[in-house]
Tab-separated table of C-alpha atoms in Angstrom:
chain	number	residue	atom	x	y	z
A	256	UNK	CA	49.237	29.569	116.279
A	257	UNK	CA	52.501	31.449	116.711
A	258	UNK	CA	53.672	34.434	118.863
A	259	UNK	CA	52.908	36.685	115.900
A	260	UNK	CA	49.411	35.474	115.425
A	261	UNK	CA	48.198	35.656	119.023
A	262	UNK	CA	45.076	37.763	119.103
A	263	UNK	CA	45.049	41.165	120.768
A	264	UNK	CA	44.593	41.069	124.489
A	265	UNK	CA	41.259	42.826	124.323
A	266	UNK	CA	39.996	39.971	122.013
A	267	UNK	CA	41.403	37.411	124.396
A	268	UNK	CA	39.567	38.985	127.346
A	269	UNK	CA	36.312	39.092	125.401
A	270	UNK	CA	36.578	35.557	123.988
A	271	UNK	CA	37.206	34.025	127.448
A	272	UNK	CA	34.953	36.282	129.398
A	273	UNK	CA	37.771	37.591	131.556
A	274	UNK	CA	36.417	40.599	133.384
A	275	UNK	CA	38.625	42.036	136.192
A	276	UNK	CA	37.722	40.687	139.650
A	277	UNK	CA	37.880	43.216	142.387
A	278	UNK	CA	38.421	40.517	145.002
A	279	UNK	CA	41.864	39.833	143.429
A	280	UNK	CA	42.710	43.518	142.868
A	281	UNK	CA	42.950	42.976	139.154
A	282	UNK	CA	43.722	45.774	136.659
A	283	UNK	CA	44.974	44.695	133.191
A	284	UNK	CA	47.762	46.422	131.403
A	285	UNK	CA	47.003	45.883	127.700
A	286	UNK	CA	49.483	48.259	126.056
A	287	UNK	CA	52.172	45.995	124.593
A	288	UNK	CA	54.670	48.917	124.388
A	289	UNK	CA	54.408	49.405	128.114
A	290	UNK	CA	54.693	45.655	128.896
A	291	UNK	CA	57.772	45.504	126.692
A	292	UNK	CA	59.232	48.508	128.533
A	293	UNK	CA	58.707	46.635	131.849
A	294	UNK	CA	60.182	43.411	130.479
A	295	UNK	CA	63.359	45.152	129.274
A	296	UNK	CA	64.036	46.266	132.914
A	297	UNK	CA	64.726	42.639	133.674
A	298	UNK	CA	68.010	42.800	131.826
A	299	UNK	CA	69.431	39.827	129.890
A	300	UNK	CA	66.851	37.017	130.150
A	301	UNK	CA	68.370	34.653	127.609
A	302	UNK	CA	69.600	32.242	130.318
A	303	UNK	CA	67.068	33.192	133.021
A	304	UNK	CA	63.935	31.837	134.569
A	305	UNK	CA	61.282	34.517	135.034
A	306	UNK	CA	58.694	34.140	137.778
A	307	UNK	CA	55.502	36.181	137.123
A	308	UNK	CA	52.755	36.567	139.668
A	309	UNK	CA	49.194	37.243	138.550
A	310	UNK	CA	49.735	37.103	134.780
A	311	UNK	CA	45.968	37.529	134.068
A	312	UNK	CA	45.342	37.443	130.303
A	313	UNK	CA	49.067	37.394	129.679
A	314	UNK	CA	50.112	40.777	128.558
A	315	UNK	CA	53.369	41.002	130.488
A	316	UNK	CA	53.853	37.251	129.989
A	317	UNK	CA	53.959	37.803	126.197
A	318	UNK	CA	56.427	40.630	126.613
A	319	UNK	CA	58.825	38.598	128.792
A	320	UNK	CA	58.840	35.801	126.273
A	321	UNK	CA	59.118	38.149	123.266
A	322	UNK	CA	62.023	39.981	124.941
A	323	UNK	CA	63.936	36.693	125.225
A	324	UNK	CA	63.186	35.011	128.506
A	325	UNK	CA	64.486	31.462	128.495
A	326	UNK	CA	61.381	30.348	130.334
A	327	UNK	CA	58.568	31.937	132.360
A	328	UNK	CA	56.883	30.362	135.364
A	329	UNK	CA	53.537	32.149	135.904
A	330	UNK	CA	51.643	31.793	139.164
A	331	UNK	CA	47.982	32.458	138.711
A	332	UNK	CA	45.333	32.043	141.425
A	333	UNK	CA	42.298	32.834	139.204
A	334	UNK	CA	41.522	29.687	137.232
A	335	UNK	CA	39.574	31.701	134.633
A	336	UNK	CA	42.878	32.773	133.012
A	337	UNK	CA	44.378	29.292	132.572
A	338	UNK	CA	43.015	28.589	129.116
A	339	UNK	CA	44.172	31.954	127.735
A	340	UNK	CA	47.636	31.354	129.207
A	341	UNK	CA	47.740	27.856	127.618
A	342	UNK	CA	47.410	29.575	124.261
A	343	UNK	CA	50.424	31.802	125.140
A	344	UNK	CA	52.423	28.752	126.158
A	345	UNK	CA	51.634	27.022	122.817
A	346	UNK	CA	52.542	30.134	120.815
A	347	UNK	CA	55.942	30.323	122.514
A	348	UNK	CA	56.895	26.678	122.173
A	349	UNK	CA	56.175	25.643	125.703
A	350	UNK	CA	58.614	28.226	127.334
A	351	UNK	CA	55.688	29.195	129.666
A	352	UNK	CA	54.764	27.075	132.640
A	353	UNK	CA	51.625	28.047	134.539
A	354	UNK	CA	51.090	27.079	138.170
A	355	UNK	CA	47.629	27.464	139.555
A	356	UNK	CA	48.351	28.579	143.102
A	357	UNK	CA	48.238	31.429	145.635
A	358	UNK	CA	51.550	33.230	145.367
A	359	UNK	CA	51.369	34.167	149.100
A	360	UNK	CA	51.785	30.555	150.083
A	361	UNK	CA	53.646	28.808	147.283
A	362	UNK	CA	57.242	27.999	148.230
A	363	UNK	CA	60.415	28.632	146.176
A	364	UNK	CA	60.949	24.910	146.053
A	365	UNK	CA	57.544	24.398	144.388
A	366	UNK	CA	58.637	26.638	141.562
A	367	UNK	CA	61.025	23.971	140.352
A	368	UNK	CA	64.119	26.105	139.967
A	369	UNK	CA	67.363	24.346	139.229
A	370	UNK	CA	69.820	23.847	142.113
A	371	UNK	CA	71.340	27.237	143.012
A	372	UNK	CA	69.393	29.038	140.376
A	373	UNK	CA	68.058	32.470	141.075
A	374	UNK	CA	65.045	33.655	139.121
A	375	UNK	CA	64.026	37.077	138.045
A	376	UNK	CA	60.642	38.178	139.364
A	377	UNK	CA	58.480	40.318	137.168
A	378	UNK	CA	54.915	41.212	138.094
A	379	UNK	CA	52.090	43.618	137.854
A	380	UNK	CA	51.234	42.846	141.467
A	381	UNK	CA	47.615	42.694	142.595
A	382	UNK	CA	46.949	45.776	144.766
A	383	UNK	CA	45.482	43.818	147.672
A	384	UNK	CA	48.507	41.576	148.225
A	385	UNK	CA	51.407	43.368	146.621
A	386	UNK	CA	53.114	44.582	149.772
A	387	UNK	CA	52.761	41.218	151.545
A	388	UNK	CA	54.338	39.449	148.525
A	389	UNK	CA	57.158	41.929	148.316
A	390	UNK	CA	58.085	41.763	151.976
A	391	UNK	CA	58.001	38.011	151.888
A	392	UNK	CA	60.437	37.992	148.990
A	393	UNK	CA	62.750	40.508	150.721
A	394	UNK	CA	62.858	38.388	153.914
A	395	UNK	CA	63.304	35.055	152.194
A	396	UNK	CA	66.328	33.004	153.052
A	397	UNK	CA	68.055	31.652	151.061
A	398	UNK	CA	67.432	34.375	148.488
A	399	UNK	CA	66.064	32.664	145.396
A	400	UNK	CA	65.769	35.728	143.094
A	401	UNK	CA	68.387	37.913	141.409
A	402	UNK	CA	66.172	40.864	140.465
A	403	UNK	CA	62.535	41.896	140.898
A	404	UNK	CA	60.770	44.233	138.491
A	405	UNK	CA	57.486	44.995	140.202
A	406	UNK	CA	54.543	47.212	139.659
A	407	UNK	CA	52.730	48.634	142.692
A	408	UNK	CA	50.380	51.452	143.480
A	409	UNK	CA	52.437	54.634	143.170
A	410	UNK	CA	52.155	55.326	146.871
A	411	UNK	CA	53.650	51.937	147.768
A	412	UNK	CA	56.451	52.377	145.196
A	413	UNK	CA	57.323	55.729	146.785
A	414	UNK	CA	57.435	54.122	150.228
A	415	UNK	CA	59.882	51.475	149.012
A	416	UNK	CA	62.410	53.957	147.644
A	417	UNK	CA	61.869	56.851	150.084
A	418	UNK	CA	64.982	58.463	151.550
A	419	UNK	CA	65.395	59.329	155.208
A	420	UNK	CA	63.393	62.490	156.009
A	421	UNK	CA	60.911	62.045	153.224
A	422	UNK	CA	57.193	61.923	154.173
A	423	UNK	CA	56.968	58.377	152.648
A	424	UNK	CA	59.981	57.121	154.608
A	425	UNK	CA	59.078	54.329	156.971
A	426	UNK	CA	59.240	50.617	157.653
A	427	UNK	CA	59.047	49.503	153.998
A	428	UNK	CA	61.998	51.795	152.928
A	429	UNK	CA	64.046	50.502	155.920
A	430	UNK	CA	63.343	46.802	155.268
A	431	UNK	CA	64.224	47.339	151.620
A	432	UNK	CA	67.511	49.107	152.419
A	433	UNK	CA	68.463	46.352	154.826
A	434	UNK	CA	68.058	43.591	152.200
A	435	UNK	CA	68.249	45.147	148.725
A	436	UNK	CA	68.800	48.197	146.538
A	437	UNK	CA	65.717	49.627	144.893
A	438	UNK	CA	65.071	52.279	142.268
A	439	UNK	CA	61.929	53.925	140.987
A	440	UNK	CA	61.676	53.170	137.231
A	441	UNK	CA	58.594	55.031	135.937
A	442	UNK	CA	55.011	55.954	136.618
A	443	UNK	CA	51.979	54.512	134.810
A	444	UNK	CA	48.781	56.588	134.851
A	445	UNK	CA	45.583	54.889	135.910
A	446	UNK	CA	44.228	55.358	132.371
A	447	UNK	CA	46.790	52.841	131.105
A	448	UNK	CA	44.842	50.018	132.801
A	449	UNK	CA	41.587	48.234	132.099
A	450	UNK	CA	39.609	48.871	134.180
A	451	UNK	CA	41.437	51.988	135.406
A	452	UNK	CA	42.233	51.934	139.161
A	453	UNK	CA	41.589	55.017	141.294
A	454	UNK	CA	45.376	55.707	141.608
A	455	UNK	CA	48.443	55.728	139.467
A	456	UNK	CA	50.899	52.855	139.460
A	457	UNK	CA	54.701	52.715	139.352
A	458	UNK	CA	57.391	50.164	138.500
A	459	UNK	CA	60.244	49.562	140.881
A	460	UNK	CA	63.465	47.577	140.154
A	461	UNK	CA	64.892	45.771	143.173
A	462	UNK	CA	68.260	43.937	143.381
A	463	UNK	CA	69.084	41.864	146.529
A	464	UNK	CA	72.305	42.773	148.326
A	465	UNK	CA	75.069	40.250	148.002
A	466	UNK	CA	75.370	37.425	150.519
A	467	UNK	CA	77.069	38.794	153.631
A	468	UNK	CA	75.805	42.332	153.178
A	469	UNK	CA	72.121	41.720	153.856
A	470	UNK	CA	70.773	42.390	157.325
A	471	UNK	CA	69.543	38.985	158.538
A	472	UNK	CA	67.475	39.707	161.629
A	473	UNK	CA	64.332	41.052	159.926
A	474	UNK	CA	62.209	40.012	162.951
A	475	UNK	CA	64.126	42.408	165.189
A	476	UNK	CA	64.076	45.043	162.506
A	477	UNK	CA	60.322	44.686	162.186
A	478	UNK	CA	59.856	44.982	165.971
A	479	UNK	CA	61.761	48.211	166.360
A	480	UNK	CA	60.400	49.873	163.274
A	481	UNK	CA	56.838	48.889	164.082
A	482	UNK	CA	57.241	50.515	167.481
A	483	UNK	CA	59.066	53.551	166.174
A	484	UNK	CA	56.687	54.381	163.286
A	485	UNK	CA	53.553	53.322	165.075
A	486	UNK	CA	53.586	56.710	166.694
A	487	UNK	CA	55.818	58.567	164.206
A	488	UNK	CA	54.982	62.016	165.468
A	489	UNK	CA	56.317	61.198	168.889
A	490	UNK	CA	59.931	61.198	169.827
A	491	UNK	CA	61.768	57.892	169.865
A	492	UNK	CA	62.029	58.086	173.694
A	493	UNK	CA	58.259	57.604	173.730
A	494	UNK	CA	57.534	55.661	170.513
A	495	UNK	CA	60.116	52.887	171.308
A	496	UNK	CA	58.542	52.115	174.688
A	497	UNK	CA	56.617	49.206	173.262
A	498	UNK	CA	59.683	47.559	171.776
A	499	UNK	CA	61.772	48.338	174.879
A	500	UNK	CA	59.181	46.619	177.076
A	501	UNK	CA	60.244	43.280	175.601
A	502	UNK	CA	63.838	43.868	176.723
A	503	UNK	CA	65.864	44.441	179.926
A	504	UNK	CA	66.526	47.990	178.859
A	505	UNK	CA	64.577	51.255	178.635
A	506	UNK	CA	63.990	52.996	175.307
A	507	UNK	CA	66.580	55.619	176.249
A	508	UNK	CA	69.191	52.928	177.086
A	509	UNK	CA	68.585	51.190	173.730
A	510	UNK	CA	68.974	54.446	171.888
A	511	UNK	CA	72.050	55.519	173.882
A	512	UNK	CA	73.755	52.203	172.970
A	513	UNK	CA	73.301	53.164	169.303
A	514	UNK	CA	74.260	56.755	169.742
A	515	UNK	CA	70.754	57.895	168.667
A	516	UNK	CA	69.256	61.033	170.114
A	517	UNK	CA	66.136	59.948	172.162
A	518	UNK	CA	64.506	63.236	171.254
A	519	UNK	CA	64.662	62.536	167.510
A	520	UNK	CA	61.672	61.170	165.525
A	521	UNK	CA	61.696	57.986	163.547
A	522	UNK	CA	61.677	59.596	160.091
A	523	UNK	CA	65.018	61.319	160.794
A	524	UNK	CA	66.920	58.044	161.467
A	525	UNK	CA	68.643	56.363	158.483
A	526	UNK	CA	68.209	52.607	157.884
A	527	UNK	CA	71.643	51.922	159.406
A	528	UNK	CA	70.542	53.464	162.654
A	529	UNK	CA	67.503	51.168	162.713
A	530	UNK	CA	69.653	48.138	161.967
A	531	UNK	CA	71.899	49.034	164.850
A	532	UNK	CA	68.884	49.476	167.031
A	533	UNK	CA	67.546	46.082	165.973
A	534	UNK	CA	70.888	44.351	166.984
A	535	UNK	CA	70.782	46.134	170.408
A	536	UNK	CA	67.167	45.227	170.907
A	537	UNK	CA	67.861	41.596	170.147
A	538	UNK	CA	70.867	41.527	172.535
A	539	UNK	CA	68.761	43.011	175.282
A	540	UNK	CA	65.762	40.671	174.845
A	541	UNK	CA	64.495	39.036	178.099
């Protein structure tokens, strides 16, 4: 078998009995034109290691390898897909390595990257764990990835790239801005998937900020944004009371130190304001 003779994905799914499992949030993208479009967003892959989460029957996996990835490490929790992925590995000369594991708990070390190597992450993320995976990668130190091309529910993608003042602007956009630069690539309608989900999906391209430019205290940033957006219709004077209770200062004092109007609401404060607030909150901790 060669890459050109791999059977269509629908035949693979039928032959191996690979129905989508709702427990894992599985929705398969079988259109090879769309998977190739996603793969090309990864850029030059000729010298790169690609890390794919939840490859399923291997649609995006095939595209990554066909578009020139030096090697692909696929993390798959559902053992039903392993035999189908072995066929893909054989067809592409062993450039695919499959790890049966839960991507939420596998470490960067376990991936077997070369010393100092940064991988490219490419994934049609399972809906039920996509945000948790993404935030874990954002917060990781040291940063072990150079780009992430990720598919989410459209609503989550919009939250990642939302500008200040937008209805979708919140904690996810702020954490992203503190650690990376993200852009919305394109939307995929629900009908593109098998089985079709109830919502549309979207692809986002994320590049980590250079060393020295990333905001490091994500714990503090999480504390102040959780408090601020937990009651987003209230003014910061009131919504930051929870975060302020863990410090020697009042909410108004924390805000004044950052030159932020205590009568403002969270969605009007840019990421830089929240990063300043996180630093002040940390310095004022009891």
